[in-house]
XYZ file of C-alpha atoms in Angstrom:
557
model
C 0.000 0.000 0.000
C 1.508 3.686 -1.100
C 1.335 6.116 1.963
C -1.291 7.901 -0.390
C -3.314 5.082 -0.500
C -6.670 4.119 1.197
C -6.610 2.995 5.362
C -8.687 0.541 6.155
C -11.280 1.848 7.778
C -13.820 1.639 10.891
C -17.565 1.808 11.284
C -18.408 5.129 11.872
C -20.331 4.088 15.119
C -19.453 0.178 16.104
C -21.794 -2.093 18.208
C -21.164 -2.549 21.877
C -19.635 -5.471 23.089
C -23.083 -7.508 22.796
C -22.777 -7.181 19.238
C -18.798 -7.221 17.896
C -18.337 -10.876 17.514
C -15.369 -12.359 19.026
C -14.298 -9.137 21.039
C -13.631 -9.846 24.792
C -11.993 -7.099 27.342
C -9.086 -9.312 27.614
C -8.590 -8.719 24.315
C -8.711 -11.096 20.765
C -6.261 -10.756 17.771
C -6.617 -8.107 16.207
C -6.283 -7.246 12.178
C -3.102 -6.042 10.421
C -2.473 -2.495 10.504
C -0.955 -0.009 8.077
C 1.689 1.977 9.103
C 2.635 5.450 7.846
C 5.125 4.729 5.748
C 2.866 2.111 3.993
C 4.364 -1.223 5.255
C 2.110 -3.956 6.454
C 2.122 -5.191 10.066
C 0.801 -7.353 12.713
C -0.261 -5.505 15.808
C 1.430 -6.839 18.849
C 0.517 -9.827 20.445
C -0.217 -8.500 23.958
C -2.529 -5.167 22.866
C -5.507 -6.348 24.476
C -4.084 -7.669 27.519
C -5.430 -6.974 30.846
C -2.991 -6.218 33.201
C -3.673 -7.076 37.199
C -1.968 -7.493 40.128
C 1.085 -9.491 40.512
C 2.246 -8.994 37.425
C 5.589 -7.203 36.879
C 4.556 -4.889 34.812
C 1.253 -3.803 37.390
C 3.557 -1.226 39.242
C 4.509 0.313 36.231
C 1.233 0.811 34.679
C -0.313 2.169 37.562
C 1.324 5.398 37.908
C 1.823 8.556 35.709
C 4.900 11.176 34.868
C 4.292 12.242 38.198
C 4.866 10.277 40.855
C 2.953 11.658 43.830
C 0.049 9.519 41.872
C -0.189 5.905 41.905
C -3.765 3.898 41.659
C -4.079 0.110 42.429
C -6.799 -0.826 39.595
C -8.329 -4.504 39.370
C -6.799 -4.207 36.113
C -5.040 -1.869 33.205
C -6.267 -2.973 29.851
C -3.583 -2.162 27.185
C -6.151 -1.695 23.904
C -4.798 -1.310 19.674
C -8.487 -1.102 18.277
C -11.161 1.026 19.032
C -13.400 -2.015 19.098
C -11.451 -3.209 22.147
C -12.058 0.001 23.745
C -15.568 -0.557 23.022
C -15.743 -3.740 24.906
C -13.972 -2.887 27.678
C -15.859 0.022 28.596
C -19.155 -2.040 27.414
C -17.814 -4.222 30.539
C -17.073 -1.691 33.305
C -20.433 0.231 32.681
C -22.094 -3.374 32.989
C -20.072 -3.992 35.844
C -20.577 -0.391 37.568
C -16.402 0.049 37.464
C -14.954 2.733 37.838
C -12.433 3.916 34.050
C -9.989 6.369 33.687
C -7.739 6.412 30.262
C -4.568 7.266 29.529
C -2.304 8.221 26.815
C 0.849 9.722 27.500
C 0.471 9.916 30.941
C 1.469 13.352 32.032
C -1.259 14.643 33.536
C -0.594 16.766 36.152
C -3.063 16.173 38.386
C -4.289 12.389 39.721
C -7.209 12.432 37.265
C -5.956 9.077 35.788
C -4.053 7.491 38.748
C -6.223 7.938 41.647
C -8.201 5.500 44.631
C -11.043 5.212 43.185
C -10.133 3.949 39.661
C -11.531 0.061 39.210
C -9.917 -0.325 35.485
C -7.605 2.092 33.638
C -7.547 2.513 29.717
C -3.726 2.170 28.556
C -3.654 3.806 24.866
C -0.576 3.564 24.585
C -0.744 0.969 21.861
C -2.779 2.962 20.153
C -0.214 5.289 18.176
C -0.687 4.727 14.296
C -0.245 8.079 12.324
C -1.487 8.216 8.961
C -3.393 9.889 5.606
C -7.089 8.693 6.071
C -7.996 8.702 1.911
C -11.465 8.178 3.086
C -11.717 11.256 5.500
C -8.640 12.812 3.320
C -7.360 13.717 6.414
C -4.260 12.365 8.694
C -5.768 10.302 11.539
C -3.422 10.045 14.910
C -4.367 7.832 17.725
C -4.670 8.913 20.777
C -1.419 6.803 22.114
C 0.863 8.817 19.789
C 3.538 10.455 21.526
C 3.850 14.291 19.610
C 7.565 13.581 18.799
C 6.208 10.520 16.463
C 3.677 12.667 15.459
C 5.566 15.436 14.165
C 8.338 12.751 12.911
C 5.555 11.036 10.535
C 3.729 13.384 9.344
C 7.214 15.734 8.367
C 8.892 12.576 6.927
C 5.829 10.899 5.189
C 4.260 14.241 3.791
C 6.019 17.214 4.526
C 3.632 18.602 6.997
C 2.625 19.200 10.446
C 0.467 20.208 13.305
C 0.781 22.856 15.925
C 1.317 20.933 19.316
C 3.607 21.360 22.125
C 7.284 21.335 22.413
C 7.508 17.918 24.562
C 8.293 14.411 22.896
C 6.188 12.074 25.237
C 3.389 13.970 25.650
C 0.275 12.189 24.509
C -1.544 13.141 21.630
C -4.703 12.227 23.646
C -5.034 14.745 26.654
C -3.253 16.738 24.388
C -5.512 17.677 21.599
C -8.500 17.760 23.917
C -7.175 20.217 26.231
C -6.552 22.732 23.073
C -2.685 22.165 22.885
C -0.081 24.754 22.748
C 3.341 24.998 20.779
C 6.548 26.463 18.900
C 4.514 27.673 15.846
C 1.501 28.674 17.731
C 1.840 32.285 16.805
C 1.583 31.120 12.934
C -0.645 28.142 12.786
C -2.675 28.828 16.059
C -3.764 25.683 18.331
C -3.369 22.123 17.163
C -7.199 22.161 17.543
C -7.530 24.584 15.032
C -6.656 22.029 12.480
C -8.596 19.361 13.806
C -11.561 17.706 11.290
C -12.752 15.016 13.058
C -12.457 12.752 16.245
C -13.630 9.019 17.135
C -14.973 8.832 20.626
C -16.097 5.647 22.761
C -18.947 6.941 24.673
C -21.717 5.238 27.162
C -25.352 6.329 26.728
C -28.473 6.280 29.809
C -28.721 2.966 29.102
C -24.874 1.711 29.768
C -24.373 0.954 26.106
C -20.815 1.826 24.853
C -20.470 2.459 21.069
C -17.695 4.200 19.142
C -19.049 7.511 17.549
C -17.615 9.468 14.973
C -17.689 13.126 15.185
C -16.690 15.977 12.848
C -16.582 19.443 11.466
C -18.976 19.665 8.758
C -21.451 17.681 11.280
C -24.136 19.276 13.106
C -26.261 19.129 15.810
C -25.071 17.113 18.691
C -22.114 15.354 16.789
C -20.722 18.753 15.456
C -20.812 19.641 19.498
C -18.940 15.921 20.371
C -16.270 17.335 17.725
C -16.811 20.807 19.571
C -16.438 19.575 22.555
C -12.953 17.874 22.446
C -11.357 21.474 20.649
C -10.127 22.029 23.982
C -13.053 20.702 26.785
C -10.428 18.299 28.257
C -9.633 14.866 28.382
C -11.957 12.501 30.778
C -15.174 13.716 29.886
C -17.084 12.833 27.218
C -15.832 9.861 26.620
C -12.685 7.805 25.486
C -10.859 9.415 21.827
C -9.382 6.440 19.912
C -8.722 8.662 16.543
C -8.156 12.287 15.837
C -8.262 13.376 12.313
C -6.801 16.532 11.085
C -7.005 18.761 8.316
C -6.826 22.807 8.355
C -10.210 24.633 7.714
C -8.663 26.655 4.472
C -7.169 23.335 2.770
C -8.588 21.966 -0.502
C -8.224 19.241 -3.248
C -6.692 15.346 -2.187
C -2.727 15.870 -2.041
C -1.875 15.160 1.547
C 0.504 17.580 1.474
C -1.464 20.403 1.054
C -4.105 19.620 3.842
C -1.838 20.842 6.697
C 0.533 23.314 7.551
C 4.129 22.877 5.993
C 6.951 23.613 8.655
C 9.889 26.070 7.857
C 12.522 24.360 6.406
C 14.761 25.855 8.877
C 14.221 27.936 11.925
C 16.780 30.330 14.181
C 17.467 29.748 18.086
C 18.355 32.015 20.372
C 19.007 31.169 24.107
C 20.685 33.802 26.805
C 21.124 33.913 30.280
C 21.032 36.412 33.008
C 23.025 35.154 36.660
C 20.977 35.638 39.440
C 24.287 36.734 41.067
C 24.268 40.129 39.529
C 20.074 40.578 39.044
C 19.260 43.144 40.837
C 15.498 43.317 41.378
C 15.662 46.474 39.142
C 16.802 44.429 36.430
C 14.598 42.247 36.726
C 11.553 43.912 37.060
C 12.666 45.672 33.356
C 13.334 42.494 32.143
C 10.011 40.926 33.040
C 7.978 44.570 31.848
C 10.005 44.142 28.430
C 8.870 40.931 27.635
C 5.100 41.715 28.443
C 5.316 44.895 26.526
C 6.683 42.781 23.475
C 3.812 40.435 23.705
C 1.241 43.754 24.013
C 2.239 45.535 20.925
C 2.242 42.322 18.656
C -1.220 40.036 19.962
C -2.836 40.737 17.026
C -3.151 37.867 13.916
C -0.212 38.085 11.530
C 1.687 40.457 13.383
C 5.225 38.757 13.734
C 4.055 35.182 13.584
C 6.744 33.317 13.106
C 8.720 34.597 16.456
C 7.764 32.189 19.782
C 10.065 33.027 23.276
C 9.729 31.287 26.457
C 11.688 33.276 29.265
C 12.374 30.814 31.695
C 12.413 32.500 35.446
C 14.090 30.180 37.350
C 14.092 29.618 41.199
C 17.558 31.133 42.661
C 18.675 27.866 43.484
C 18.671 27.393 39.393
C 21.554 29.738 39.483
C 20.112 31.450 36.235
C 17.297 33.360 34.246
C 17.050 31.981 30.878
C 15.064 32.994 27.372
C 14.912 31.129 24.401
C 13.617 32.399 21.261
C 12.295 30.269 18.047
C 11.870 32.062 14.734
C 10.633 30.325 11.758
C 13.127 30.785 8.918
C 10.396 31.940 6.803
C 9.505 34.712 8.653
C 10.643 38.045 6.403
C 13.983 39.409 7.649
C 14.565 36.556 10.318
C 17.644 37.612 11.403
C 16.695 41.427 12.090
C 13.149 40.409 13.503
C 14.726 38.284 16.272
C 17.357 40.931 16.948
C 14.865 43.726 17.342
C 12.705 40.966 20.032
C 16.006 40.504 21.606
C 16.829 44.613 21.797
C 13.316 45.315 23.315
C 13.284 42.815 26.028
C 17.107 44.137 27.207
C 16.418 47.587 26.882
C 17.053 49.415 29.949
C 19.175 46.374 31.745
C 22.268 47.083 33.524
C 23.638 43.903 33.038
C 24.106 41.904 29.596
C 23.448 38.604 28.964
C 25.882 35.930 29.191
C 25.916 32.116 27.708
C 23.516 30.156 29.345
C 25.242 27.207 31.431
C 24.755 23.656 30.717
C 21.253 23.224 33.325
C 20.202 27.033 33.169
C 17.151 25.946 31.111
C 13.933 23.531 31.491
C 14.758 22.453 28.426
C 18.715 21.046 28.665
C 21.843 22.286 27.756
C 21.424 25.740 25.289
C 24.868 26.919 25.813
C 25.567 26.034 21.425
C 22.622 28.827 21.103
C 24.175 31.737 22.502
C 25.051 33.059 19.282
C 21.266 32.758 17.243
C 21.959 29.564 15.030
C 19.782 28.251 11.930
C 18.802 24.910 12.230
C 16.179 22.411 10.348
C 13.202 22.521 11.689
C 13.218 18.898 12.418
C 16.746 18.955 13.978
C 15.693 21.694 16.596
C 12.371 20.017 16.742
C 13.889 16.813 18.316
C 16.615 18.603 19.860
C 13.919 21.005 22.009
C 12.294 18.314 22.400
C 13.819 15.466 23.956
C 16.275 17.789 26.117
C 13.892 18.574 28.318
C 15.291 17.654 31.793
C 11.606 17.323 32.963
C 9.807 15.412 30.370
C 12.934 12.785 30.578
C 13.199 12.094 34.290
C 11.304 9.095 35.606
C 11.561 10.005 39.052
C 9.829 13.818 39.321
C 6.622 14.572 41.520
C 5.635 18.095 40.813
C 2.879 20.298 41.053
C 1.553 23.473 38.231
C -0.509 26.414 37.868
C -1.306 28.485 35.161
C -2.746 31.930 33.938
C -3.646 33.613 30.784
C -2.552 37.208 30.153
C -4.015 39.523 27.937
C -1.602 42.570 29.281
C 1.728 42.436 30.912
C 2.402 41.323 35.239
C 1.733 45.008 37.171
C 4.836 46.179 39.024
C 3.447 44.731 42.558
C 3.289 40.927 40.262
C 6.594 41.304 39.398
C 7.863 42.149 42.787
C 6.174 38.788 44.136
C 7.646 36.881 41.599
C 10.807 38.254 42.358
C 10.415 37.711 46.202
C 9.321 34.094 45.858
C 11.686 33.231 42.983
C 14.365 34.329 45.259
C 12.861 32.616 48.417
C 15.340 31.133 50.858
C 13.406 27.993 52.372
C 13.037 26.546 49.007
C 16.325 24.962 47.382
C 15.260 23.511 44.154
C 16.459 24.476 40.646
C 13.938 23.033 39.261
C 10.932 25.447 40.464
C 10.250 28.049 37.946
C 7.395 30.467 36.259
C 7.975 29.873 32.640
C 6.475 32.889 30.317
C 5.619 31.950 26.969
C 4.258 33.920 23.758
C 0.843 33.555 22.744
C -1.389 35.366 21.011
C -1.238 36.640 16.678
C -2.608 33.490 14.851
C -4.099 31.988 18.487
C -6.182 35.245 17.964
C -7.642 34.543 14.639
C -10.469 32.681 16.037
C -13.219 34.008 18.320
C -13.621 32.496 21.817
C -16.740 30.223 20.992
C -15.062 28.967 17.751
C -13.367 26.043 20.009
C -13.574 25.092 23.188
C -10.510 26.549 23.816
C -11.784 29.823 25.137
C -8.705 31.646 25.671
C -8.416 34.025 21.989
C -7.263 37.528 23.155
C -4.468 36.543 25.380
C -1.019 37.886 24.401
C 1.136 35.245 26.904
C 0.654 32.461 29.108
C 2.340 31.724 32.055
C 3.543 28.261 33.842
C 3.788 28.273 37.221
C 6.068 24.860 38.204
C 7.923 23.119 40.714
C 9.491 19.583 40.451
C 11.270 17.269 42.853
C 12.051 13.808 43.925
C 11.516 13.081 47.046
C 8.177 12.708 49.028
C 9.459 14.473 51.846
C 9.631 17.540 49.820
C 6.395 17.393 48.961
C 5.518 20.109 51.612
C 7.940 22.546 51.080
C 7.123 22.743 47.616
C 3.628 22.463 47.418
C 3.998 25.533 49.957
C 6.037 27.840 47.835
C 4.218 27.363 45.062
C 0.505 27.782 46.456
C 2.153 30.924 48.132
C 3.908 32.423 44.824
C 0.303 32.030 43.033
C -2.016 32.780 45.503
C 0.136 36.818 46.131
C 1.012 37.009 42.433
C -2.939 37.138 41.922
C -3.713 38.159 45.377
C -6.360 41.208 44.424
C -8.052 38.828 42.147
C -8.685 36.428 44.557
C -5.718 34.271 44.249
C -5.941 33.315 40.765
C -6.096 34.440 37.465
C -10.011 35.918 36.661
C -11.190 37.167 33.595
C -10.411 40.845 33.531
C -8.785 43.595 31.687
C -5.426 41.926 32.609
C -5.728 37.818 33.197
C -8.044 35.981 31.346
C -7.918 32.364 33.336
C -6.398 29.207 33.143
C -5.316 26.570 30.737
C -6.730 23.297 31.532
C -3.888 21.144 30.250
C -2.091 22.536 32.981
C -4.741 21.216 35.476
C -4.621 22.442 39.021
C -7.186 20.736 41.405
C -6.381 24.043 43.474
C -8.645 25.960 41.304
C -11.491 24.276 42.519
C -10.859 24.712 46.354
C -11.874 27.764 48.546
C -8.891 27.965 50.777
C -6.982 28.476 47.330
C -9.331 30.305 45.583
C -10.962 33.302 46.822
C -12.418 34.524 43.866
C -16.021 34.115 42.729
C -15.124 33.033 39.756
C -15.334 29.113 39.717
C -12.496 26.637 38.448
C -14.687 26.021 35.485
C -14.984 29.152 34.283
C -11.243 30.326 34.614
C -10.669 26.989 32.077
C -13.778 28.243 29.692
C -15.061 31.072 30.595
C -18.459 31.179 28.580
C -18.109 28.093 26.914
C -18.586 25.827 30.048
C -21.977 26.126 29.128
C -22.413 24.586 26.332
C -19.910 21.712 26.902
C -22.124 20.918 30.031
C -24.935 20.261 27.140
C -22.355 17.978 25.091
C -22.118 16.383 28.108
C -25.841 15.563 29.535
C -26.207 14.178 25.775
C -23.110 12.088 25.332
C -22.185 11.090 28.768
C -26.074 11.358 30.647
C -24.732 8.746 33.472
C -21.592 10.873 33.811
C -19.715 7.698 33.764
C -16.538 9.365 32.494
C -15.475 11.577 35.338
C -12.575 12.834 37.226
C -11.919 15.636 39.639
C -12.171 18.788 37.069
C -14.452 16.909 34.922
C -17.486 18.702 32.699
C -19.931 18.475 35.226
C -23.787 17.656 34.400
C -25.998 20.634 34.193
């Protein structure tokens, strides 16, 4: 088969378990599968198996990225068709269990690994990328990690999707939160490309069928696809396939039905010691960087230029930024000098080559001077440096906010205090700033899910660590950093002239408690602001029973 040519495909909606002959939750052998590249394999042997206690691979299964979650399930199914999700589910509902699903497994909160989870959802063997000729769109399962993403689609067609900068996140949780990434600024969301998604669901009556939703549909199945352009993962039901193709693309040639990537992009990376910052300096530098992000929000304004500056804890030893500019962007060279000019301006102190572990994201040192790279090269390299993504051991905790202007001076002098704070020794706590905004913008905030559509930058509030003693000491800092940063708000980020909420693939089970929020805005409304509405109606029609849940779940109206 030529990687042009027709998938397979699956019943648009597929019988529950009662009715797919010879499909069991333990699993059954499954058919051969097309791969992107267009040879023909057999999926493994152990997809479908059901993983319980006792076996050596239970303890591994049973936790997430970060390790202050662990569950103890009666089993972990390990799926490769949708039509084993099917009858699994089809079996828990019957059964009353309780089902969770996972895909990459880095969600930050214990909305996967938890104590009341009966049987988790393993997708991982669900990763096939690949032109749907049928749908004439790529479809990516939900297992997927983004680095294979961006790897097949680039090497197979020339093409790619707007999703974040990490290799092993999950496509699944991914997409549905609304995603975020390196060419944000000119291809928007990854949601903004997506056409179509296939989604397990259970009805009133504890029936689980696979339903295919998209976005020429309408009426309830146009608000299933709706619903997963940023409502969250865990809620409507279980996504086995996401199909994407851009809104504006016509005609059949796969490579023209998705954005093509620069062929090379610049990256910058400098360093500030927190030796010689002074908390004038700093407060300049922070102000610069906002005032950046002010002037160019709007669509098409500099969209090619995305910076993350990287405020990192004292104990870090430095302040980083690192700049991406695609290498198509007119004048390249003189755009990201002119970024780099307005966010030193006014510093008494130049920036010096970042060390080998000043950044989040691995050694940057080879970037002090701007360099050109292929997209793909920097793509893996920024990728799969990332100290955090790569560490097996980390427990952390995150917060988030939206900004649609620039952190006040009093912001900036809590960030400053806290980010300097002597009880905490941990270079790996940070607030990471990143651009948003221009092509982001281009869509109203009712177009997807994804509410957020004015914002200029978002911020990531973070701290990792190892050890479960240090649980408290962290946990502290960083509840105290967020809670003064927004502290005439009501501890967190409301919609306002300034803030404009949260981003829910940064979950924070914080949001949704009193002591932590003070606000009278609730948790669900910092995530969607006026589109929790209507996902609340996706959800009384696709979920009535509520039987996919977690702790910042859609709830029933």
């Amino acid at each position: 088969m030529s990687r042009n040519g027709k998938q397979p495909s699956r019943r648009s909606v597929l019988a529950a378990a009662g009715g797919a002959a010879g499909v069991s939750a333990l699993g059954f052998a499954p058919p051969a599968l097309a791969s992107a590249g267009g040879t023909t394999t057999e999926a493994p042997p152990f997809a479908a198996t059901a993983i319980q206690p006792g076996d050596p691979r239970y303890a591994d299964l049973t936790v997430g990225l970060n390790q202050r979650w662990t569950s103890s399930p009666d089993r972990v199914h390990l799926v490769s068709t949708t039509e084993q999700v099917v009858a699994v589910v089809a079996q828990a509902a019957a059964a009353r269990r309780r089902v969770t699903v996972r895909s990459g497994g880095h969600c930050y909160e214990e909305f996967v690994y938890n104590s009341d989870v009966d049987v988790i959802v393993d997708m991982s063997e669900m990763n096939r990328v690949y032109f749907d000729a049928e749908k004439n769109a790529f479809a990516v399962e939900p297992g997927a990690n983004l680095g294979d993403v961006y790897d097949r689609l680039y090497r197979g067609w020339g093409v790619t999707v707007p999703g974040g900068m990490c290799y092993s996140v999950g496509a699944g949780g991914h997409v549905a939160g609304g995603g975020w990434g390196l060419l944000c600024r000119r291809d928007g969301l990854i949601v903004d490309h997506l056409y179509a998604v296939e989604v397990v669901t259970v009805d009133s009556f504890g029936k689980a069928r696979a339903v295919v939703a998209t976005r020429d549909d309408t009426g309830h199945l146009h608000d299933l696809w709706w619903a997963h352009t940023g409502g969250g993962g865990g809620t409507f039901g279980i996504v086995t396939r996401y199909w994407f193709r851009s809104p504006n693309a016509t005609g059949t040639d796969p490579s023209a039905l998705l954005p093509k990537p620069p062929a090379e992009v610049l990256v910058s990376a400098l360093a500030w010691p927190w030796a010689k910052m002074t908390q004038a300096d700093f407060t300049t530098l922070v102000r610069n960087f906002g005032t950046w992000h002010e002037m160019h929000a709007e669509p098409g304004d500099t969209p090619g230029l995305v910076s993350l500056l990287n405020l990192n804890h004292i104990s870090g030893g430095e302040i980083g930024l690192l700049t991406h500019i695609t290498g198509d962007t007119p004048n390249a060279d003189t755009v990201l000098r002119d970024f780099l000019a307005h966010v030193t301006r006014g510093m008494s102190i130049s920036p010096v080559r970042p060390s080998e572990n000043s950044s989040d994201h691995g050694p940057l040192a080879n970037f002090f001077v701007p360099r050109r790279w292929s997209w793909l090269k920097a793509t893996h390299y920024l990728g799969t440096s990332n100290q955090v993504m790569t560490n097996p051991t980390l427990r952390g905790d995150q917060k988030s906010a939206y900004h649609r202007r620039g952190f006040t001076t009093a912001q900036i002098a809590t960030l400053y205090k806290h980010l300097r704070a002597g009880q905490l020794d941990n270079p790996m706590a940070q607030v990471v700033v990143s651009s948003y905004g221009a092509q982001v913008n281009a869509l109203a905030s009712g177009d997807t899910a994804q509410a957020h559509r004015d914002s200029t930058f978002k911020v990531l509030y973070q701290t990792n660590w190892t050890e479960a003693e240090d649980d408290a000491v962290n946990l502290a800092w960083l509840r105290a950093l967020y809670r003064e940063t927004y502290a005439d708000k009501g501890g967190v980020p409301v919609p306002d002239q300034q803030t404009s909420g949260c981003f829910v693939n940064y979950c924070d089970i914080d949001l949704s408690d009193a002591r932590y929020n003070t606000s009278s805005v609730p948790w669900h409304d910092l995530y969607w602001d006026g589109n929790y509405a209507r996902l609340q109606q996706a959800k009384a029609y696709w979920d009535p029973t509520d039987f996919f849940r977690h702790g910042q779940s859609v709830r029933l109206p």
